[in-house]
Amino acid sequence: MGAQLRVYKRRIRSVTATKKITKAMEMIAASRVVKAQRKVAASTPYATELTRAVTAVGTGSNTQHPLTTQADKVTRSAVLLLTSDRGLAGAFNSNAIKAAEQLTQRLEREGKQVDTYIVGRRGLAHYHFRERKVAESWTGFTDEPTYADAKKVAAPLIEAIEKDTAAGGVDELHIVFTEFVSMMTQTALGDRLLPLSLEEVAREAAPRGEILPLYDFEPSAEDVLDALLPRYVESRIYNALLQSAASKHAATRRAMKSATDNAGELIETLSRLANAARQAEITQEISEIVGGASALADATAGSDN
């Protein structure tokens, strides 16, 4: 019985140490998600207004440009998947990977060849384990992405969209990331970055009564679009990286809180079992003492007779 009590006490010490770790990780994630939320709030208006500017240029000119013009026949697509470098975030990475695989399957059913680009070690490990080809990958900055990181990711994608498909280029660019809705809700979704759907942006502006402005282009609309193309892609990728980082920290906080609560419940259960074992040990000791005293009394009485 004493051995069983020692086992319970050892497990209680182990779970208590784990609880301290998960509680600390929960607090760290909570502080990081607040900072990430601020960055998302700061970058979203810029990305939105830049998208509106590109839309205005596209609708105000007849220029055929890869930023706004859909190819007659789309044969090749690029998919950028945003995951995290670290785990301990519940279903955060698995949901993003699942959304990317569903998008890839849909594009392949449409007869398109798909090039996959990945940000984050978790997504890269998933694809390498299944021996799937990855065009290019980036790691090491998913917790706190900067605009320089977004430019680094956007560079090969812009190069691919500007190339002909015969030379290894792509006709369209999709991005899969986790949108930060709230501390409790994060949604993995896929969005097409290029070519920009002018009709969709116009429909979004219509309910708000917005009217896109008319512009005069100098030197030409094509030159303006050439200048806006990298800025548009970089800003959208940067915003997606920030959304993904905020979502990851929120998912980590929720997962660590659940782990901390579970550890507390397990400690209570083990404490009750340890108390029961201790009580049984005491009861057994009392029974042995009483039994020994009774046997001694019987032996004494027998000797007197």
C-alpha atoms as a printed R data frame, in Angstrom:
    type eleno elety resid chain resno       x       y       z
1   ATOM     1    CA   MET     A     1   0.000   0.000   0.000
2   ATOM     2    CA   GLY     A     2   2.898   2.356   0.767
3   ATOM     3    CA   ALA     A     3   4.314   1.759  -2.717
4   ATOM     4    CA   GLN     A     4   0.980   2.769  -4.291
5   ATOM     5    CA   LEU     A     5   0.927   5.985  -2.244
6   ATOM     6    CA   ARG     A     6   4.438   6.856  -3.440
7   ATOM     7    CA   VAL     A     7   3.326   6.349  -7.044
8   ATOM     8    CA   TYR     A     8   0.416   8.769  -6.594
9   ATOM     9    CA   LYS     A     9   2.630  11.389  -4.937
10  ATOM    10    CA   ARG     A    10   5.200  11.106  -7.741
11  ATOM    11    CA   ARG     A    11   2.509  11.562 -10.372
12  ATOM    12    CA   ILE     A    12   1.067  14.565  -8.507
13  ATOM    13    CA   ARG     A    13   4.500  16.232  -8.486
14  ATOM    14    CA   SER     A    14   4.920  15.529 -12.200
15  ATOM    15    CA   VAL     A    15   1.492  16.886 -13.154
16  ATOM    16    CA   THR     A    16   1.994  19.944 -10.931
17  ATOM    17    CA   ALA     A    17   5.232  20.765 -12.748
18  ATOM    18    CA   THR     A    18   3.465  20.361 -16.098
19  ATOM    19    CA   LYS     A    19   0.645  22.618 -14.914
20  ATOM    20    CA   LYS     A    20   3.132  25.374 -14.082
21  ATOM    21    CA   ILE     A    21   4.617  25.117 -17.590
22  ATOM    22    CA   THR     A    22   1.253  25.228 -19.382
23  ATOM    23    CA   LYS     A    23   0.105  28.146 -17.208
24  ATOM    24    CA   ALA     A    24   3.240  30.093 -18.108
25  ATOM    25    CA   MET     A    25   2.761  29.310 -21.814
26  ATOM    26    CA   GLU     A    26  -0.861  30.437 -21.567
27  ATOM    27    CA   MET     A    27   0.185  33.788 -20.106
28  ATOM    28    CA   ILE     A    28   2.899  34.276 -22.745
29  ATOM    29    CA   ALA     A    29   0.452  33.516 -25.566
30  ATOM    30    CA   ALA     A    30  -2.100  35.905 -24.057
31  ATOM    31    CA   SER     A    31   0.425  38.761 -24.083
32  ATOM    32    CA   ARG     A    32   1.548  37.978 -27.630
33  ATOM    33    CA   VAL     A    33  -1.938  37.789 -29.073
34  ATOM    34    CA   VAL     A    34  -2.683  41.322 -27.867
35  ATOM    35    CA   LYS     A    35   0.369  42.656 -29.711
36  ATOM    36    CA   ALA     A    36  -0.549  40.641 -32.810
37  ATOM    37    CA   GLN     A    37  -4.110  42.020 -32.725
38  ATOM    38    CA   ARG     A    38  -2.761  45.570 -32.748
39  ATOM    39    CA   LYS     A    39  -0.578  44.830 -35.756
40  ATOM    40    CA   VAL     A    40  -3.520  43.284 -37.614
41  ATOM    41    CA   ALA     A    41  -5.669  46.325 -36.867
42  ATOM    42    CA   ALA     A    42  -2.890  48.625 -38.088
43  ATOM    43    CA   SER     A    43  -2.207  46.770 -41.346
44  ATOM    44    CA   THR     A    44  -5.758  45.947 -42.449
45  ATOM    45    CA   PRO     A    45  -6.799  49.494 -43.505
46  ATOM    46    CA   TYR     A    46  -3.675  49.834 -45.675
47  ATOM    47    CA   ALA     A    47  -4.291  46.500 -47.405
48  ATOM    48    CA   THR     A    48  -7.970  47.380 -47.919
49  ATOM    49    CA   GLU     A    49  -7.287  50.804 -49.401
50  ATOM    50    CA   LEU     A    50  -4.538  49.455 -51.633
51  ATOM    51    CA   THR     A    51  -6.951  46.836 -52.946
52  ATOM    52    CA   ARG     A    52  -9.485  49.579 -53.671
53  ATOM    53    CA   ALA     A    53  -6.830  51.599 -55.482
54  ATOM    54    CA   VAL     A    54  -5.875  48.631 -57.645
55  ATOM    55    CA   THR     A    55  -9.554  48.000 -58.347
56  ATOM    56    CA   ALA     A    56 -10.067  51.607 -59.375
57  ATOM    57    CA   VAL     A    57  -7.131  51.435 -61.771
58  ATOM    58    CA   GLY     A    58  -8.336  48.124 -63.189
59  ATOM    59    CA   THR     A    59 -11.906  49.290 -63.750
60  ATOM    60    CA   GLY     A    60 -10.792  52.649 -65.105
61  ATOM    61    CA   SER     A    61  -8.634  51.249 -67.882
62  ATOM    62    CA   ASN     A    62  -8.683  48.553 -70.536
63  ATOM    63    CA   THR     A    63  -5.111  47.439 -69.858
64  ATOM    64    CA   GLN     A    64  -4.466  43.698 -69.968
65  ATOM    65    CA   HIS     A    65  -2.401  43.083 -66.858
66  ATOM    66    CA   PRO     A    66  -1.778  39.926 -64.776
67  ATOM    67    CA   LEU     A    67  -2.934  41.854 -61.699
68  ATOM    68    CA   THR     A    68  -6.487  42.277 -62.969
69  ATOM    69    CA   THR     A    69  -6.909  40.107 -66.067
70  ATOM    70    CA   GLN     A    70  -7.884  36.439 -65.978
71  ATOM    71    CA   ALA     A    71  -6.071  34.215 -68.480
72  ATOM    72    CA   ASP     A    72  -8.191  32.740 -71.266
73  ATOM    73    CA   LYS     A    73  -7.231  29.268 -70.078
74  ATOM    74    CA   VAL     A    74  -5.787  28.817 -66.604
75  ATOM    75    CA   THR     A    75  -3.355  25.888 -66.663
76  ATOM    76    CA   ARG     A    76  -1.183  26.523 -63.637
77  ATOM    77    CA   SER     A    77  -1.887  27.916 -60.170
78  ATOM    78    CA   ALA     A    78   0.206  28.751 -57.127
79  ATOM    79    CA   VAL     A    79  -1.040  28.090 -53.575
80  ATOM    80    CA   LEU     A    80   0.663  29.809 -50.633
81  ATOM    81    CA   LEU     A    81  -0.017  28.020 -47.328
82  ATOM    82    CA   LEU     A    82   0.613  29.830 -44.031
83  ATOM    83    CA   THR     A    83   1.266  27.642 -40.975
84  ATOM    84    CA   SER     A    84   3.338  28.103 -37.816
85  ATOM    85    CA   ASP     A    85   6.857  27.094 -36.860
86  ATOM    86    CA   ARG     A    86   5.721  25.699 -33.513
87  ATOM    87    CA   GLY     A    87   2.962  23.414 -32.341
88  ATOM    88    CA   LEU     A    88   0.960  23.369 -29.095
89  ATOM    89    CA   ALA     A    89  -1.807  25.291 -30.851
90  ATOM    90    CA   GLY     A    90  -4.626  22.774 -31.014
91  ATOM    91    CA   ALA     A    91  -6.051  22.309 -34.507
92  ATOM    92    CA   PHE     A    92  -4.567  25.560 -35.862
93  ATOM    93    CA   ASN     A    93  -2.093  23.991 -38.296
94  ATOM    94    CA   SER     A    94  -4.214  20.978 -39.214
95  ATOM    95    CA   ASN     A    95  -7.150  23.216 -40.189
96  ATOM    96    CA   ALA     A    96  -4.955  25.375 -42.431
97  ATOM    97    CA   ILE     A    97  -3.358  22.324 -44.050
98  ATOM    98    CA   LYS     A    98  -6.780  20.754 -44.594
99  ATOM    99    CA   ALA     A    99  -8.051  23.945 -46.272
100 ATOM   100    CA   ALA     A   100  -4.974  24.011 -48.538
101 ATOM   101    CA   GLU     A   101  -5.428  20.376 -49.529
102 ATOM   102    CA   GLN     A   102  -9.100  20.936 -50.328
103 ATOM   103    CA   LEU     A   103  -8.204  23.957 -52.471
104 ATOM   104    CA   THR     A   104  -5.462  22.005 -54.241
105 ATOM   105    CA   GLN     A   105  -7.817  19.126 -54.989
106 ATOM   106    CA   ARG     A   106 -10.421  21.516 -56.394
107 ATOM   107    CA   LEU     A   107  -7.876  23.196 -58.647
108 ATOM   108    CA   GLU     A   108  -6.556  19.840 -59.847
109 ATOM   109    CA   ARG     A   109 -10.094  18.666 -60.640
110 ATOM   110    CA   GLU     A   110 -10.379  21.763 -62.826
111 ATOM   111    CA   GLY     A   111  -7.360  20.537 -64.779
112 ATOM   112    CA   LYS     A   112  -4.821  22.965 -63.299
113 ATOM   113    CA   GLN     A   113  -1.291  22.168 -62.228
114 ATOM   114    CA   VAL     A   114  -0.626  23.414 -58.689
115 ATOM   115    CA   ASP     A   115   2.650  24.748 -57.287
116 ATOM   116    CA   THR     A   116   2.686  24.827 -53.488
117 ATOM   117    CA   TYR     A   117   4.547  27.441 -51.451
118 ATOM   118    CA   ILE     A   118   4.668  27.030 -47.665
119 ATOM   119    CA   VAL     A   119   5.393  29.294 -44.712
120 ATOM   120    CA   GLY     A   120   6.058  27.549 -41.379
121 ATOM   121    CA   ARG     A   121   7.812  24.376 -40.271
122 ATOM   122    CA   ARG     A   122   4.580  22.549 -39.435
123 ATOM   123    CA   GLY     A   123   3.191  22.772 -42.940
124 ATOM   124    CA   LEU     A   124   6.575  21.963 -44.463
125 ATOM   125    CA   ALA     A   125   6.966  18.872 -42.254
126 ATOM   126    CA   HIS     A   126   3.473  17.698 -43.249
127 ATOM   127    CA   TYR     A   127   4.268  17.891 -46.962
128 ATOM   128    CA   HIS     A   128   7.757  16.402 -46.627
129 ATOM   129    CA   PHE     A   129   6.440  13.477 -44.590
130 ATOM   130    CA   ARG     A   130   3.990  12.688 -47.395
131 ATOM   131    CA   GLU     A   131   6.700  13.265 -50.033
132 ATOM   132    CA   ARG     A   132   4.789  16.057 -51.751
133 ATOM   133    CA   LYS     A   133   6.624  18.568 -53.867
134 ATOM   134    CA   VAL     A   134   7.047  22.079 -52.465
135 ATOM   135    CA   ALA     A   135   8.091  24.857 -54.829
136 ATOM   136    CA   GLU     A   136   9.581  27.043 -52.070
137 ATOM   137    CA   SER     A   137   9.306  27.436 -48.306
138 ATOM   138    CA   TRP     A   138  10.115  29.910 -45.531
139 ATOM   139    CA   THR     A   139  10.483  29.333 -41.782
140 ATOM   140    CA   GLY     A   140  11.594  31.085 -38.613
141 ATOM   141    CA   PHE     A   141   9.369  34.165 -38.441
142 ATOM   142    CA   THR     A   142   5.758  33.024 -38.085
143 ATOM   143    CA   ASP     A   143   5.351  34.155 -34.446
144 ATOM   144    CA   GLU     A   144   6.294  37.781 -35.181
145 ATOM   145    CA   PRO     A   145   6.324  38.420 -38.958
146 ATOM   146    CA   THR     A   146   7.591  41.705 -40.354
147 ATOM   147    CA   TYR     A   147   7.010  43.478 -43.647
148 ATOM   148    CA   ALA     A   148  10.491  42.385 -44.735
149 ATOM   149    CA   ASP     A   149   9.383  38.771 -44.276
150 ATOM   150    CA   ALA     A   150   6.314  39.445 -46.413
151 ATOM   151    CA   LYS     A   151   8.503  40.935 -49.161
152 ATOM   152    CA   LYS     A   152  10.742  37.868 -49.033
153 ATOM   153    CA   VAL     A   153   7.733  35.571 -49.459
154 ATOM   154    CA   ALA     A   154   6.123  37.722 -52.160
155 ATOM   155    CA   ALA     A   155   9.215  38.022 -54.400
156 ATOM   156    CA   PRO     A   156   9.147  34.518 -55.985
157 ATOM   157    CA   LEU     A   157   5.346  34.617 -56.232
158 ATOM   158    CA   ILE     A   158   5.416  37.919 -58.130
159 ATOM   159    CA   GLU     A   159   8.128  36.509 -60.381
160 ATOM   160    CA   ALA     A   160   6.001  33.426 -61.053
161 ATOM   161    CA   ILE     A   161   2.864  35.457 -61.897
162 ATOM   162    CA   GLU     A   162   4.829  37.637 -64.326
163 ATOM   163    CA   LYS     A   163   6.265  34.630 -66.204
164 ATOM   164    CA   ASP     A   164   4.543  32.711 -68.964
165 ATOM   165    CA   THR     A   165   3.287  29.317 -67.903
166 ATOM   166    CA   ALA     A   166   5.503  27.715 -70.539
167 ATOM   167    CA   ALA     A   167   8.523  29.192 -68.729
168 ATOM   168    CA   GLY     A   168   7.402  27.945 -65.308
169 ATOM   169    CA   GLY     A   169   5.065  30.799 -64.410
170 ATOM   170    CA   VAL     A   170   1.532  30.641 -63.035
171 ATOM   171    CA   ASP     A   171  -1.796  32.113 -64.147
172 ATOM   172    CA   GLU     A   172  -3.261  32.706 -60.702
173 ATOM   173    CA   LEU     A   173  -2.192  32.947 -57.072
174 ATOM   174    CA   HIS     A   174  -4.132  31.660 -54.047
175 ATOM   175    CA   ILE     A   175  -3.339  32.068 -50.366
176 ATOM   176    CA   VAL     A   176  -4.518  29.866 -47.479
177 ATOM   177    CA   PHE     A   177  -4.278  31.368 -44.010
178 ATOM   178    CA   THR     A   178  -6.140  31.501 -40.705
179 ATOM   179    CA   GLU     A   179  -8.280  34.589 -40.267
180 ATOM   180    CA   PHE     A   180  -8.407  36.040 -36.768
181 ATOM   181    CA   VAL     A   181 -12.074  36.646 -35.946
182 ATOM   182    CA   SER     A   182 -11.898  36.780 -32.149
183 ATOM   183    CA   MET     A   183 -10.032  35.240 -29.231
184 ATOM   184    CA   MET     A   184 -12.315  32.219 -29.460
185 ATOM   185    CA   THR     A   185 -12.801  31.990 -33.216
186 ATOM   186    CA   GLN     A   186 -10.170  31.594 -35.919
187 ATOM   187    CA   THR     A   187 -11.133  30.419 -39.382
188 ATOM   188    CA   ALA     A   188  -8.896  28.775 -41.989
189 ATOM   189    CA   LEU     A   189  -9.804  30.079 -45.421
190 ATOM   190    CA   GLY     A   190  -8.502  30.299 -48.964
191 ATOM   191    CA   ASP     A   191  -8.462  33.496 -50.984
192 ATOM   192    CA   ARG     A   192  -7.395  34.299 -54.538
193 ATOM   193    CA   LEU     A   193  -4.862  37.104 -54.603
194 ATOM   194    CA   LEU     A   194  -4.216  37.262 -58.345
195 ATOM   195    CA   PRO     A   195  -5.776  38.061 -60.641
196 ATOM   196    CA   LEU     A   196  -7.865  40.437 -58.555
197 ATOM   197    CA   SER     A   197 -11.597  39.922 -59.017
198 ATOM   198    CA   LEU     A   198 -12.836  43.404 -59.848
199 ATOM   199    CA   GLU     A   199 -16.469  42.293 -59.846
200 ATOM   200    CA   GLU     A   200 -16.268  40.965 -56.277
201 ATOM   201    CA   VAL     A   201 -14.686  44.150 -54.948
202 ATOM   202    CA   ALA     A   202 -17.304  46.222 -56.738
203 ATOM   203    CA   ARG     A   203 -20.108  44.122 -55.216
204 ATOM   204    CA   GLU     A   204 -18.596  44.568 -51.741
205 ATOM   205    CA   ALA     A   205 -18.477  48.349 -52.211
206 ATOM   206    CA   ALA     A   206 -22.013  48.620 -53.610
207 ATOM   207    CA   PRO     A   207 -23.934  47.942 -50.341
208 ATOM   208    CA   ARG     A   208 -21.921  50.667 -48.633
209 ATOM   209    CA   GLY     A   209 -22.801  53.141 -51.361
210 ATOM   210    CA   GLU     A   210 -19.158  53.640 -52.329
211 ATOM   211    CA   ILE     A   211 -18.320  54.909 -55.784
212 ATOM   212    CA   LEU     A   212 -14.866  54.137 -57.106
213 ATOM   213    CA   PRO     A   213 -13.051  57.289 -58.262
214 ATOM   214    CA   LEU     A   214 -11.949  57.968 -61.820
215 ATOM   215    CA   TYR     A   215  -8.264  58.483 -62.500
216 ATOM   216    CA   ASP     A   216  -6.071  59.964 -65.212
217 ATOM   217    CA   PHE     A   217  -2.965  57.825 -65.620
218 ATOM   218    CA   GLU     A   218   0.490  59.230 -66.177
219 ATOM   219    CA   PRO     A   219   2.473  57.830 -67.898
220 ATOM   220    CA   SER     A   220   0.025  54.905 -68.437
221 ATOM   221    CA   ALA     A   221  -2.322  52.560 -66.610
222 ATOM   222    CA   GLU     A   222   0.004  49.645 -67.314
223 ATOM   223    CA   ASP     A   223   2.919  51.409 -65.611
224 ATOM   224    CA   VAL     A   224   0.724  52.189 -62.621
225 ATOM   225    CA   LEU     A   225  -0.351  48.557 -62.347
226 ATOM   226    CA   ASP     A   226   3.278  47.419 -62.671
227 ATOM   227    CA   ALA     A   227   4.131  49.639 -59.702
228 ATOM   228    CA   LEU     A   228   1.101  48.524 -57.676
229 ATOM   229    CA   LEU     A   229   1.537  44.788 -58.300
230 ATOM   230    CA   PRO     A   230   4.349  44.143 -55.782
231 ATOM   231    CA   ARG     A   231   2.836  46.509 -53.202
232 ATOM   232    CA   TYR     A   232  -0.539  44.805 -53.448
233 ATOM   233    CA   VAL     A   233   0.869  41.267 -53.120
234 ATOM   234    CA   GLU     A   234   3.231  42.231 -50.292
235 ATOM   235    CA   SER     A   235   0.545  44.033 -48.283
236 ATOM   236    CA   ARG     A   236  -1.947  41.198 -48.633
237 ATOM   237    CA   ILE     A   237   0.639  38.585 -47.656
238 ATOM   238    CA   TYR     A   238   1.793  40.718 -44.713
239 ATOM   239    CA   ASN     A   239  -1.759  41.093 -43.457
240 ATOM   240    CA   ALA     A   240  -2.327  37.340 -43.843
241 ATOM   241    CA   LEU     A   241   0.890  36.617 -41.915
242 ATOM   242    CA   LEU     A   242  -0.272  38.882 -39.087
243 ATOM   243    CA   GLN     A   243  -3.730  37.307 -39.060
244 ATOM   244    CA   SER     A   244  -2.154  33.863 -38.953
245 ATOM   245    CA   ALA     A   245   0.213  34.864 -36.118
246 ATOM   246    CA   ALA     A   246  -2.638  36.308 -34.046
247 ATOM   247    CA   SER     A   247  -4.721  33.195 -34.677
248 ATOM   248    CA   LYS     A   248  -1.839  30.937 -33.665
249 ATOM   249    CA   HIS     A   249  -1.281  32.768 -30.385
250 ATOM   250    CA   ALA     A   250  -5.013  32.689 -29.618
251 ATOM   251    CA   ALA     A   251  -5.114  28.950 -30.392
252 ATOM   252    CA   THR     A   252  -2.053  28.364 -28.198
253 ATOM   253    CA   ARG     A   253  -3.622  30.314 -25.337
254 ATOM   254    CA   ARG     A   254  -6.826  28.288 -25.615
255 ATOM   255    CA   ALA     A   255  -4.933  24.974 -25.842
256 ATOM   256    CA   MET     A   256  -2.697  25.804 -22.869
257 ATOM   257    CA   LYS     A   257  -5.680  26.920 -20.783
258 ATOM   258    CA   SER     A   258  -7.376  23.617 -21.526
259 ATOM   259    CA   ALA     A   259  -4.180  21.749 -20.611
260 ATOM   260    CA   THR     A   260  -3.871  23.719 -17.362
261 ATOM   261    CA   ASP     A   261  -7.489  22.997 -16.439
262 ATOM   262    CA   ASN     A   262  -7.051  19.307 -17.253
263 ATOM   263    CA   ALA     A   263  -3.886  19.185 -15.140
264 ATOM   264    CA   GLY     A   264  -5.789  20.724 -12.226
265 ATOM   265    CA   GLU     A   265  -8.546  18.136 -12.545
266 ATOM   266    CA   LEU     A   266  -5.980  15.330 -12.741
267 ATOM   267    CA   ILE     A   267  -4.218  16.612  -9.617
268 ATOM   268    CA   GLU     A   268  -7.548  16.591  -7.748
269 ATOM   269    CA   THR     A   269  -8.240  13.029  -8.892
270 ATOM   270    CA   LEU     A   270  -4.758  11.839  -7.925
271 ATOM   271    CA   SER     A   271  -5.034  13.616  -4.564
272 ATOM   272    CA   ARG     A   272  -8.278  11.779  -3.812
273 ATOM   273    CA   LEU     A   273  -6.687   8.469  -4.804
274 ATOM   274    CA   ALA     A   274  -3.640   9.251  -2.680
275 ATOM   275    CA   ASN     A   275  -5.854  10.121   0.303
276 ATOM   276    CA   ALA     A   276  -7.810   6.902  -0.200
277 ATOM   277    CA   ALA     A   277  -4.565   4.923  -0.364
278 ATOM   278    CA   ARG     A   278  -3.283   6.659   2.757
279 ATOM   279    CA   GLN     A   279  -6.552   5.987   4.565
280 ATOM   280    CA   ALA     A   280  -6.425   2.345   3.547
281 ATOM   281    CA   GLU     A   281  -2.826   2.155   4.774
282 ATOM   282    CA   ILE     A   282  -3.797   3.663   8.145
283 ATOM   283    CA   THR     A   283  -6.786   1.327   8.412
284 ATOM   284    CA   GLN     A   284  -4.559  -1.634   7.643
285 ATOM   285    CA   GLU     A   285  -2.020  -0.529  10.258
286 ATOM   286    CA   ILE     A   286  -4.778  -0.123  12.870
287 ATOM   287    CA   SER     A   287  -6.166  -3.553  11.980
288 ATOM   288    CA   GLU     A   288  -2.715  -5.091  12.315
289 ATOM   289    CA   ILE     A   289  -2.199  -3.414  15.713
290 ATOM   290    CA   VAL     A   290  -5.634  -4.482  16.948
291 ATOM   291    CA   GLY     A   291  -5.094  -7.978  15.636
292 ATOM   292    CA   GLY     A   292  -1.686  -8.198  17.265
293 ATOM   293    CA   ALA     A   293  -3.050  -6.922  20.584
294 ATOM   294    CA   SER     A   294  -5.927  -9.410  20.432
295 ATOM   295    CA   ALA     A   295  -3.580 -12.270  19.660
296 ATOM   296    CA   LEU     A   296  -1.316 -11.245  22.523
297 ATOM   297    CA   ALA     A   297  -4.264 -11.066  24.891
298 ATOM   298    CA   ASP     A   298  -5.449 -14.505  23.813
299 ATOM   299    CA   ALA     A   299  -1.968 -15.906  24.310
300 ATOM   300    CA   THR     A   300  -1.700 -14.353  27.766
301 ATOM   301    CA   ALA     A   301  -5.085 -15.712  28.779
302 ATOM   302    CA   GLY     A   302  -4.139 -19.159  27.563
303 ATOM   303    CA   SER     A   303  -0.914 -19.176  29.580
304 ATOM   304    CA   ASP     A   304  -2.787 -18.137  32.740
305 ATOM   305    CA   ASN     A   305  -5.158 -21.046  32.329
